[in-house]
Coordinates of C-alpha atoms and ligand atoms in Angstrom, one line a residue:
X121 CA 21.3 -31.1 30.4
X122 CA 23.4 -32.5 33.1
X123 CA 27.2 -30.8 33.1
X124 CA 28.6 -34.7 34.5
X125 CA 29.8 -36.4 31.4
X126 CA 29.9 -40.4 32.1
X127 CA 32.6 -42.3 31.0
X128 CA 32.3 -46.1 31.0
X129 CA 35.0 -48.4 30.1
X130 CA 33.6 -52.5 29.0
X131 CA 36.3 -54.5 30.2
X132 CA 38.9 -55.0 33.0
X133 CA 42.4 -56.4 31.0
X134 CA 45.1 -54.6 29.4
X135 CA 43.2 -52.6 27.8
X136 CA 40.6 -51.5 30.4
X137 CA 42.9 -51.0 33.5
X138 CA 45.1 -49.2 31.8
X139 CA 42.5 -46.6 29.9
X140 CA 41.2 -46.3 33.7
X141 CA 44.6 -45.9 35.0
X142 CA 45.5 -43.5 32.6
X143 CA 41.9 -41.3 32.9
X144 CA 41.8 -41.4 36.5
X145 CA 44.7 -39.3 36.7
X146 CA 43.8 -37.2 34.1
X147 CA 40.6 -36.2 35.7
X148 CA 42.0 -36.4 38.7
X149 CA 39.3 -34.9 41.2
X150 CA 37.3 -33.2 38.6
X151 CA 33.9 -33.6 39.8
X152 CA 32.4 -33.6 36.4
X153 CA 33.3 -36.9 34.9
X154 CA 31.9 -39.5 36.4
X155 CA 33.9 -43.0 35.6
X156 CA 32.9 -46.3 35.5
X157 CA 34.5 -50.1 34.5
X158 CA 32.3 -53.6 33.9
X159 CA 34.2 -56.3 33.7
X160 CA 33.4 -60.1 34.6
X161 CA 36.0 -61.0 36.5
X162 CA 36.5 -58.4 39.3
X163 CA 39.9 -59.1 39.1
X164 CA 42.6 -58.2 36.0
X165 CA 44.4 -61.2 34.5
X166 CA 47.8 -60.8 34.0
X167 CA 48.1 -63.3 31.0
X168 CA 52.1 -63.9 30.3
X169 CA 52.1 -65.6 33.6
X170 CA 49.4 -68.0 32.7
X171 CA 50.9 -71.0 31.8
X172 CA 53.4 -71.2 34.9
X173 CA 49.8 -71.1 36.9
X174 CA 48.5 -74.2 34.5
X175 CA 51.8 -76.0 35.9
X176 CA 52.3 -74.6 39.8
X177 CA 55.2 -72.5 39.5
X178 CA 52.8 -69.6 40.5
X179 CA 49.5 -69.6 42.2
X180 CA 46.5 -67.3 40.7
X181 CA 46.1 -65.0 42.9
X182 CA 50.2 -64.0 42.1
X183 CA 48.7 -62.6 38.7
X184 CA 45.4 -61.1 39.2
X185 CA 44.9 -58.0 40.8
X186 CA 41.1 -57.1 42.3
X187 CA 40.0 -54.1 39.7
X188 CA 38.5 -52.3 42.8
X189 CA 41.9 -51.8 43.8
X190 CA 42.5 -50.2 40.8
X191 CA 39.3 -47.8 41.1
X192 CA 40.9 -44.9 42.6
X193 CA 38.0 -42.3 41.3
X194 CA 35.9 -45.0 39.1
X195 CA 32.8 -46.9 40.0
X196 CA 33.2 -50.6 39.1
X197 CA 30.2 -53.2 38.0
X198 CA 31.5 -56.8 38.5
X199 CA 29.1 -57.8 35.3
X200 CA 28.8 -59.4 32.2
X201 CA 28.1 -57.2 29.3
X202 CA 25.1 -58.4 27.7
X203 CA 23.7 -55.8 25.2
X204 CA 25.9 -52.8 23.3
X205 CA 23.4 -49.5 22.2
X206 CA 25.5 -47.4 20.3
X207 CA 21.7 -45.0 19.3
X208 CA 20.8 -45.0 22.6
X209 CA 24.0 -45.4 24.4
X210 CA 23.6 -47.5 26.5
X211 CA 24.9 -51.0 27.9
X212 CA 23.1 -53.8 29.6
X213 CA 25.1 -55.8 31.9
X214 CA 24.0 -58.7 34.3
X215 CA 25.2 -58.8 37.7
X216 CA 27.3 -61.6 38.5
X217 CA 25.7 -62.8 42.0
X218 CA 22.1 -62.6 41.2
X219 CA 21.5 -62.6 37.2
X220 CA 19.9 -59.3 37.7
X221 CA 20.6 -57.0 34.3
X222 CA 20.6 -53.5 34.3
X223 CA 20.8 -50.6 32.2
X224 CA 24.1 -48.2 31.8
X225 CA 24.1 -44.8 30.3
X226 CA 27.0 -43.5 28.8
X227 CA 28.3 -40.4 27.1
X228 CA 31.6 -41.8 26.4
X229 CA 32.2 -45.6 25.7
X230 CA 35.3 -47.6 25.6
X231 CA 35.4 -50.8 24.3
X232 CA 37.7 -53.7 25.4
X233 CA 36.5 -56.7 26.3
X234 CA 39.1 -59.1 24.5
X235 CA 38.8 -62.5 22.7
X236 CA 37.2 -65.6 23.2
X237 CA 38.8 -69.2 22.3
X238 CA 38.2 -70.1 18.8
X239 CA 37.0 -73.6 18.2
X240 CA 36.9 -73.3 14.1
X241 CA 33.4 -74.6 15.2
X242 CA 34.6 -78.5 15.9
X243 CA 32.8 -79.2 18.6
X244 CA 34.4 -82.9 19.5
X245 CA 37.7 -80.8 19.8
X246 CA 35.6 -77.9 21.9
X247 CA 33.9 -80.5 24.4
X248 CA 37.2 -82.3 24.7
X249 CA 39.9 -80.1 25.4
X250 CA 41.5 -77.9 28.0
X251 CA 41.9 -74.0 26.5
X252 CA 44.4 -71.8 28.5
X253 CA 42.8 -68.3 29.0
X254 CA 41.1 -67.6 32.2
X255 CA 42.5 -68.4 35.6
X256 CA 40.1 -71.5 35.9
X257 CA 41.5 -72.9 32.8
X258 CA 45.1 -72.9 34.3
X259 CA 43.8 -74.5 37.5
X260 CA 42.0 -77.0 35.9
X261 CA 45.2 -77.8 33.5
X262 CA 47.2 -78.4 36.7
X263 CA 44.7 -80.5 38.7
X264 CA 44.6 -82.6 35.3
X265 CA 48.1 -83.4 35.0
X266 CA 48.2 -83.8 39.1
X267 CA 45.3 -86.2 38.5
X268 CA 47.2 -88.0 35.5
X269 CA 50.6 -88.9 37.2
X270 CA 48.2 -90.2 40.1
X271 CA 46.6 -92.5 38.1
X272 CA 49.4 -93.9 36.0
X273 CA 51.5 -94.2 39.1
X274 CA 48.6 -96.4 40.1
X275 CA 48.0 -98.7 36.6
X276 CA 49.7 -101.6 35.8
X277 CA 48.4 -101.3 32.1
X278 CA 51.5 -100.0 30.0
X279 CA 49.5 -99.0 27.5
X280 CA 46.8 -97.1 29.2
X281 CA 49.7 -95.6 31.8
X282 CA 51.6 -93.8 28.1
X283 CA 47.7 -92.4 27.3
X284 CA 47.6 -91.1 31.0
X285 CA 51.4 -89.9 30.4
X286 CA 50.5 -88.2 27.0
X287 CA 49.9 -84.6 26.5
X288 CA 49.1 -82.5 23.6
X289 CA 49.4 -79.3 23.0
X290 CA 47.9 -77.3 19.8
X291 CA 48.9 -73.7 19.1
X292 CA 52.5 -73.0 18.3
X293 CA 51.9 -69.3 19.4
X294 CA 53.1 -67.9 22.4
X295 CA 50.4 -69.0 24.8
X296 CA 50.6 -72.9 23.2
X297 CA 54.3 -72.8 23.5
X298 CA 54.7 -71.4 27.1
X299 CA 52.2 -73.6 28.0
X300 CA 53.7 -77.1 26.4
X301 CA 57.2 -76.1 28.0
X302 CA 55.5 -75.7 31.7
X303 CA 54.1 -79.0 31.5
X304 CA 56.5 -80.7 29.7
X305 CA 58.4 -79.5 33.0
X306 CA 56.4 -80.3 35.7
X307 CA 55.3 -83.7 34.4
X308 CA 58.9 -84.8 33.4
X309 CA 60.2 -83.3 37.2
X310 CA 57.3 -84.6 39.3
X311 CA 58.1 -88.4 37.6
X312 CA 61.5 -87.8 38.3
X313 CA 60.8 -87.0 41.7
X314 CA 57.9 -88.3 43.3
X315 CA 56.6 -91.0 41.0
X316 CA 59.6 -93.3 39.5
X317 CA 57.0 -95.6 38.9
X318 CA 55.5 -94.0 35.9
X319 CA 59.1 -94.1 34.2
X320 CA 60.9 -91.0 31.8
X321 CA 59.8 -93.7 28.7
X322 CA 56.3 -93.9 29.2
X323 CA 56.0 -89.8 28.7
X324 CA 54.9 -88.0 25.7
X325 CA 54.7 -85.0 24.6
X326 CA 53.4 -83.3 21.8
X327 CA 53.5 -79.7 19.8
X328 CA 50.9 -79.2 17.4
X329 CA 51.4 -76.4 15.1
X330 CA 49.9 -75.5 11.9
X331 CA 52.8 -73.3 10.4
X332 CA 55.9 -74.6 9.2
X333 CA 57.8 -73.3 12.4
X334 CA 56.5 -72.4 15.3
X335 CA 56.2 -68.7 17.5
X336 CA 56.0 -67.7 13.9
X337 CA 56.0 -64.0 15.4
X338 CA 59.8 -64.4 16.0
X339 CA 60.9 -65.4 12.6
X340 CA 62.1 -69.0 11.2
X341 CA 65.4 -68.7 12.6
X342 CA 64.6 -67.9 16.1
X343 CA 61.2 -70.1 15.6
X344 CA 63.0 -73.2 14.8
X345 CA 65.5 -72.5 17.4
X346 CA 62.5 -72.7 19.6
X347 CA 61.4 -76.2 18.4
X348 CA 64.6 -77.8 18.4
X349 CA 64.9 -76.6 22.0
X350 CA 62.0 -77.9 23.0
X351 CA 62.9 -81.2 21.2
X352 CA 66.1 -81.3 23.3
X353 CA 63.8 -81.4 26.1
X354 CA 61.6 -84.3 25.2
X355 CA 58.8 -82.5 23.1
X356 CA 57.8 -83.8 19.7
X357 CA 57.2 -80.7 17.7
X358 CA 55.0 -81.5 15.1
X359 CA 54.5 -78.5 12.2
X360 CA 52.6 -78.0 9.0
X361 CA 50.2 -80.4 11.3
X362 CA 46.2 -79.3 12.5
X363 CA 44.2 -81.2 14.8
X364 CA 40.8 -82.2 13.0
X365 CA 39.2 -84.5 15.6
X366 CA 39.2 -85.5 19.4
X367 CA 37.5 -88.0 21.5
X368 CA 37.7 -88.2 25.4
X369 CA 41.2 -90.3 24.8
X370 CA 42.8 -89.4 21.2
X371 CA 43.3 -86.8 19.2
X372 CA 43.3 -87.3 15.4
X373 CA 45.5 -85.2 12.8
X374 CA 44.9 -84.4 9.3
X375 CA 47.9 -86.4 8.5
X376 CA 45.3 -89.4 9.4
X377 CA 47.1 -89.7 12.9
X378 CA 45.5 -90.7 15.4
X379 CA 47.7 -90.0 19.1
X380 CA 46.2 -91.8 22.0
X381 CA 46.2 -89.4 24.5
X382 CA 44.1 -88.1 27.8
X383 CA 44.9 -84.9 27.9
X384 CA 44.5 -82.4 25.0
X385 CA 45.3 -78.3 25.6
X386 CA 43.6 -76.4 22.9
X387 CA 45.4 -72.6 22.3
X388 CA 45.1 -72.4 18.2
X389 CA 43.1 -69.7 18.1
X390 CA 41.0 -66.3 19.2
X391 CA 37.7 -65.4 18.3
X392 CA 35.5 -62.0 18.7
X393 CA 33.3 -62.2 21.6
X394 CA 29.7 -62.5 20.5
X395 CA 28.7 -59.2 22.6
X396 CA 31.0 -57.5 20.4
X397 CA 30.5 -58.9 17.0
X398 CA 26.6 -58.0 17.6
X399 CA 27.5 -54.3 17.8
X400 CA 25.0 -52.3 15.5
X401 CA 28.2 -50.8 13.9
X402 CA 30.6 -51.2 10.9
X403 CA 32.9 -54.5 11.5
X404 CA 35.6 -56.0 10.2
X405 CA 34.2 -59.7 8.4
X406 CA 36.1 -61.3 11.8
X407 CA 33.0 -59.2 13.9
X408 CA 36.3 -57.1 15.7
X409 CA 35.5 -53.5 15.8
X410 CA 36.6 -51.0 12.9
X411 CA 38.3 -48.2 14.3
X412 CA 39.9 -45.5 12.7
X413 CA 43.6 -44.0 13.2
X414 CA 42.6 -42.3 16.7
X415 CA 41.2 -45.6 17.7
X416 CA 37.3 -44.3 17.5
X417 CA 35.0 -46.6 16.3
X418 CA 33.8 -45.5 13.4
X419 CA 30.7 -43.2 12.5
X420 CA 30.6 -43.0 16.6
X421 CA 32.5 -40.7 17.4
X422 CA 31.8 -40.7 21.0
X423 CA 32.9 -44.5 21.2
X424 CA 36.3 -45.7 21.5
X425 CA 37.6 -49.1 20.8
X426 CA 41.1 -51.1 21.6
X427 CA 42.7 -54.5 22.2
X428 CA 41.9 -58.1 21.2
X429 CA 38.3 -57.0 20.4
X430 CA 39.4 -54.0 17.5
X431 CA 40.9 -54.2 14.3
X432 CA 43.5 -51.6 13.9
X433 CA 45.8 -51.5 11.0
X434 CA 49.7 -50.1 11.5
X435 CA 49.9 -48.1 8.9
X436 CA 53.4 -48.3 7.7
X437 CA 53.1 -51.8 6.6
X438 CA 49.1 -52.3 6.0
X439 CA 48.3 -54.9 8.2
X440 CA 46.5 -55.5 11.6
X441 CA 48.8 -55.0 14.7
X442 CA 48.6 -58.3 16.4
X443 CA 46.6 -59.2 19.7
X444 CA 49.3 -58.5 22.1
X445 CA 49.1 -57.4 26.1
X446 CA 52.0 -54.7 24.2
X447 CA 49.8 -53.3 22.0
X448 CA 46.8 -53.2 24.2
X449 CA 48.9 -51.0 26.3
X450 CA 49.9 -48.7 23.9
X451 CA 46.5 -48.4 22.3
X452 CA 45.5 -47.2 26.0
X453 CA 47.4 -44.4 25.7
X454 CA 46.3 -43.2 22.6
X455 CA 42.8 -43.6 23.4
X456 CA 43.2 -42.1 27.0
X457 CA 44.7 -38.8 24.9
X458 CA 42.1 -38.9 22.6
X459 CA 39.3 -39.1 24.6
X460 CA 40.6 -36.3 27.2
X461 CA 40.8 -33.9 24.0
X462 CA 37.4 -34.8 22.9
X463 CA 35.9 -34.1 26.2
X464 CA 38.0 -31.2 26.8
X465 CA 37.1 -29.8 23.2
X466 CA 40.3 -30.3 21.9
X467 CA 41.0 -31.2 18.3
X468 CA 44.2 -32.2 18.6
X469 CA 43.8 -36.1 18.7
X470 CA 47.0 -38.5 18.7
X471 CA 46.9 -41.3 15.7
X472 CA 48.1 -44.5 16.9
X473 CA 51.3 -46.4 15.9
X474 CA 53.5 -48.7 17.5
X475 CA 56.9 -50.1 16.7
X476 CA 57.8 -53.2 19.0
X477 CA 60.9 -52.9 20.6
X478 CA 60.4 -56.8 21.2
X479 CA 58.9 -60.3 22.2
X480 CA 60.1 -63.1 23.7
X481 CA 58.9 -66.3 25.1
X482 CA 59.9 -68.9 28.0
X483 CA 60.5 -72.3 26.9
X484 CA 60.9 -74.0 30.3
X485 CA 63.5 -74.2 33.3
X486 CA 65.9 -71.6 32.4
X487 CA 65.6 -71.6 28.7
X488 CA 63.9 -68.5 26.8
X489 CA 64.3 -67.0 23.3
X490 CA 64.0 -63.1 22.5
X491 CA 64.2 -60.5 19.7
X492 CA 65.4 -57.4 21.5
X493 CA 65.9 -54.3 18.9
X494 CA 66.0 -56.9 16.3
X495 CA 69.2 -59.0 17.8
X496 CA 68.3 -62.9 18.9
X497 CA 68.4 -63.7 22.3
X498 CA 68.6 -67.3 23.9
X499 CA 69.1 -69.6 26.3
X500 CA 69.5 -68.7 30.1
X501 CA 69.9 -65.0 29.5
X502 CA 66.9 -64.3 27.7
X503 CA 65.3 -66.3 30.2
X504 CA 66.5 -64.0 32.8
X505 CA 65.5 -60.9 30.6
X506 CA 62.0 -62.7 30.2
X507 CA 61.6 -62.9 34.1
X508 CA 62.9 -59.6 35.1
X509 CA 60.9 -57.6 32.1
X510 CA 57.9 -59.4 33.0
X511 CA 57.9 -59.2 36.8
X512 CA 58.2 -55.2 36.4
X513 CA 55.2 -55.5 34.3
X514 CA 53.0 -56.5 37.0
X515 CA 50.8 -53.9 38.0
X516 CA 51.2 -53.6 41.5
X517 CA 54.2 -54.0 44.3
X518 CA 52.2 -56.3 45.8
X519 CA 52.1 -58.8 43.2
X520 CA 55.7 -58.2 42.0
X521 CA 56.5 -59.5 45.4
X522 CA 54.0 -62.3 45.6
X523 CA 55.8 -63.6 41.9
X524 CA 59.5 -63.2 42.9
X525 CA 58.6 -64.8 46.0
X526 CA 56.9 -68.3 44.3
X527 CA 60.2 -67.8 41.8
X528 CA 62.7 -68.4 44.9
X529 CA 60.3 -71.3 46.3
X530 CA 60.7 -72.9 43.1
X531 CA 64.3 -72.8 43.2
X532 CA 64.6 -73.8 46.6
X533 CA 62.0 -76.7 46.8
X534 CA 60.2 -79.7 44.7
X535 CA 56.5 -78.3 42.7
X536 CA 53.9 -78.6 44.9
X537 CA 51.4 -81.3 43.8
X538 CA 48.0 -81.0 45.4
X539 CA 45.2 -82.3 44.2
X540 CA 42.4 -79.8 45.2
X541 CA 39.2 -81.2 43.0
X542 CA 36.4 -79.3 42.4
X543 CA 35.1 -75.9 44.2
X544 CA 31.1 -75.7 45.7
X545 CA 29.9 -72.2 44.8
X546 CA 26.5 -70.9 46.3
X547 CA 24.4 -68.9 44.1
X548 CA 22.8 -65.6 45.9
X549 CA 19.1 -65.4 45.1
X550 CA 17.8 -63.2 47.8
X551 CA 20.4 -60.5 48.3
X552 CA 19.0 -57.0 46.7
X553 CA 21.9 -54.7 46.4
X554 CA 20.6 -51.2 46.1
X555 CA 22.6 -48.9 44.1
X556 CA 22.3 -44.8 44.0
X557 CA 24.1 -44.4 40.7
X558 CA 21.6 -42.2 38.8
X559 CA 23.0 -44.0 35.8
X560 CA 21.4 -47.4 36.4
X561 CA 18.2 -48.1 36.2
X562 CA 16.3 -51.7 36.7
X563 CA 15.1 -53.3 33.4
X564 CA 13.8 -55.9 35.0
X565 CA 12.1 -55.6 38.1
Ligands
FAD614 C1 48.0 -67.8 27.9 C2 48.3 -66.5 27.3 C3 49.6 -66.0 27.2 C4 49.8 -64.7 26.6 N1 51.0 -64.3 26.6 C5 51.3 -63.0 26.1 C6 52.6 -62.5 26.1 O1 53.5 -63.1 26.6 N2 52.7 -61.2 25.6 C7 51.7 -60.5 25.0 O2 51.9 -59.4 24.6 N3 50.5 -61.0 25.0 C8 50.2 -62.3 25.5 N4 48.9 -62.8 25.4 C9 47.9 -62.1 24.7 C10 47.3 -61.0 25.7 O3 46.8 -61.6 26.8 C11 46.1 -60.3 25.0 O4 46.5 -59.8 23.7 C12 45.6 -59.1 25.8 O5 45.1 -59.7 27.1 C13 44.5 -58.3 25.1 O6 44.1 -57.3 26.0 P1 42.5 -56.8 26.0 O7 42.4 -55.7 27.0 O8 42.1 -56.6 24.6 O9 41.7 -58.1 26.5 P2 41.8 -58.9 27.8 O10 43.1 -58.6 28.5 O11 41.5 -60.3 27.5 O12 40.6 -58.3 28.7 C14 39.3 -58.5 28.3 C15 38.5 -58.1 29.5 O13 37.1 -58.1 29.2 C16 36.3 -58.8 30.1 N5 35.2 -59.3 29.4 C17 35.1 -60.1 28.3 N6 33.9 -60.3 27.9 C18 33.1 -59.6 28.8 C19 31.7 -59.4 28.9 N7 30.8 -60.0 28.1 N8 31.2 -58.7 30.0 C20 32.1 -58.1 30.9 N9 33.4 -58.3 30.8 C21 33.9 -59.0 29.8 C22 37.3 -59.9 30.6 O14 36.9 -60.4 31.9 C23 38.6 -59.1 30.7 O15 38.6 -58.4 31.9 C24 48.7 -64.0 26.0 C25 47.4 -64.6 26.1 C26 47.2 -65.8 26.7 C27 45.8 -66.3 26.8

């Protein structure tokens, strides 16, 4: 029996990059663990930042960092995951530039491949709207609204200039709020600025939330804080309010409303990915993974599970830790532990718990709101703690600079609004990459 014990991680986010991190070091040039990452992106996503991409306060590559980078003693397949074998273990994945799948063995498997958008399976609201979750989403939000205030500085239909000028945001999370407040700020400032035709009247903007306050995560006070903010700035925050319907220029309420409107942003929800779901293993009745207080999934004990994609319950209160970059983290460290003292032959595992210190959220230019150690922060200060606790988040120097530095440019100078269109990509059919990993094998030939 071979003395290497292989350890592959499924996923390149929180999770994934920072069970890597975290392993690498702890095997550091140890000769018998052989490490390896799939993810498909080769780059990690460094989500907070996401909606100031969708609105060009940032560019993408500020917030993505190239996983290789990140492989200081790990092997990395830039794959999709395409079939999980907990009997046999072993994972399929299919390589991005050719389609070709392959086989991975595994003796130790960590799962974290995230969440998907969830749709609540309306597919007129699916084929319709913009979602906010990859770096291609963000770019095609801002090319959109670039796109828009062309065109309605080009009508001279008032009514179809207000449907170019109307944008609608559903989610009153942190990702639907962040979102609504970048746009809300680039459209309002780019009218201001470059396209006086369009005219401060003919904009609208639009909060969808189901709950009766939104960033329900913070608490009613600070939540409503939050909306009448973002009222103050020209958003109509509409709670207690789902979308049920969209069309290619409305989007219809279950109040009966219908808002004329071109540009739709869907962030109400997060789904299991199907690959995970699928698993052969016990699941929770969403499909996430069931995991047990050391984070291993369970009856498999050789598998460990974390992030968007697991169900883990905090067990002081009794309910699910939410889907947060936060806990991600922290669950990395617990399963990093664990799985050191498993391969080591240790039975001293760690159980995982986590007590937030925080959250916050931007609202726009300057204007933030926080819970730090339970006290309510707003306004320009927690704006400023938002900005400097998330820049020293980001993983690498690098990148820290490449964020500070589009900060200053945006303080210094007006957005910038090019209109780039659509990208031509070429699809590789008759490179063969060889590889001498005794761990893959070809299934199909
Ligand atoms: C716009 C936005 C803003 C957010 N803001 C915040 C915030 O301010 N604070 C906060 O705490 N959280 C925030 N979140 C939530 C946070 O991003 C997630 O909770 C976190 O990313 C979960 O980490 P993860 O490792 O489980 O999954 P992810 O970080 O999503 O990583 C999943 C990885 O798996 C890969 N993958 C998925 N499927 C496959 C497959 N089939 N094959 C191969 N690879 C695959 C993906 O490419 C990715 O690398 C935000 C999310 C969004 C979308």
């Amino acid at each position: 029996m071979s003395k290497i014990k292989k350890i592959l991680i499924l996923g390149g986010g929180f999770g994934g990059i920072n069970v890597l991190r975290l392993i690498q070091n702890k095997f550091k040039n140890n000769s018998n663990i052989k490490i390896s990452i799939v993810s498909q992106d080769n780059y990690f996503l460094y989500t907070p930042m996401l909606p100031q991409v969708s609105s060009g306060l940032i560019h993408p590559n500020d917030i993505t960092v190239p996983i290789r980078k990140l492989c200081k003693q790990a092997e990395f397949y830039h794959a999709a995951v395409s079939y999980i074998d907990m009997k046999q273990k072993l994972v399929t994945v299919t390589r991005e530039f050719d389609g070709k799948v392959h086989a991975l063995e595994y003796d130790y498997l960590v799962i974290t491949l995230g969440s998907n958008t969830n749709f609540f399976d309306n597919e007129n609201i699916e084929k319709h709207a913009f979602t906010i979750k990859t770096v291609e989403d963000a770019l095609s939000i801002n090319f959109n609204v670039i796109n828009m205030l062309e065109n309605a500085a080009q009508t001279s239909d008032l009514e179809f200039k207000k449907e170019l000028m109307t944008f609608t945001v559903v989610g009153g999370g942190f990702a639907g709020v962040e979102t609504m407040g970048e746009i809300n700020q680039l459209v309002r400032d780019s009218v201001k600025n470059f396209y006086p035709s369009i005219g401060q009247e003919n904009i609208s903007m639009n909060l969808i939330a189901s709950k009766d306050y939104i960033l329900s995560e913070l608490g009613p006070k600070l939540g409503k804080l939050a909306g009448k903010y973002l009222k103050k700035a020209g958003v109509n925050v509409l709670t207690k309010t789902k979308a049920v319907d969209a069309g290619e220029d409305y989007v219809q309420l279950d109040n009966g409303k219908i808002i004329p409107c071109m540009t739709l942003i869907w962030a109400a929800g997060v789904d299991v990915e199907p690959i995970v779901s699928e698993i052969d293993c016990i699941h929770k009745k969403s499909g996430k993974l069931k995991v047990d207080k050391y984070l291993k999934v369970l009856e498999h004990d050789h598998v460990f599970a974390l992030g968007d994609c697991a169900l883990i319950t905090n067990p002081i209160t009794g309910e699910a830790y939410p889907t947060t970059a936060q806990n991600s983290i922290h669950q990395s460290v617990t399963v990093a532990n664990n799985l050191f003292s498993v391969i080591s032959g240790k039975s001293n595992l760690k159980e995982y718990s986590f007590k937030s210190k925080g959250m916050m959220t931007t609202l726009g230019r300057k204007v933030a709101i926080a819970v730090l150690f339970g006290r309510p922060i707003t306004g320009s200060l927690a704006w400023l703690i938002w900005r400097t606790y998330y820049l020293s988040q980001l993983p690498t120097l690098e990148k820290k600079y490449q964020v500070a530095t589009s900060w200053l440019a945006d303080l210094l100078f007006k957005r910038d609004l090019t209109f780039i269109g659509l990208i031509k990509s070429k699809f590789l059919t008759k490179v063969d990459i060889k590889s001498d990993s005794p761990s893959v094998k070809d299934f199909f030939k």
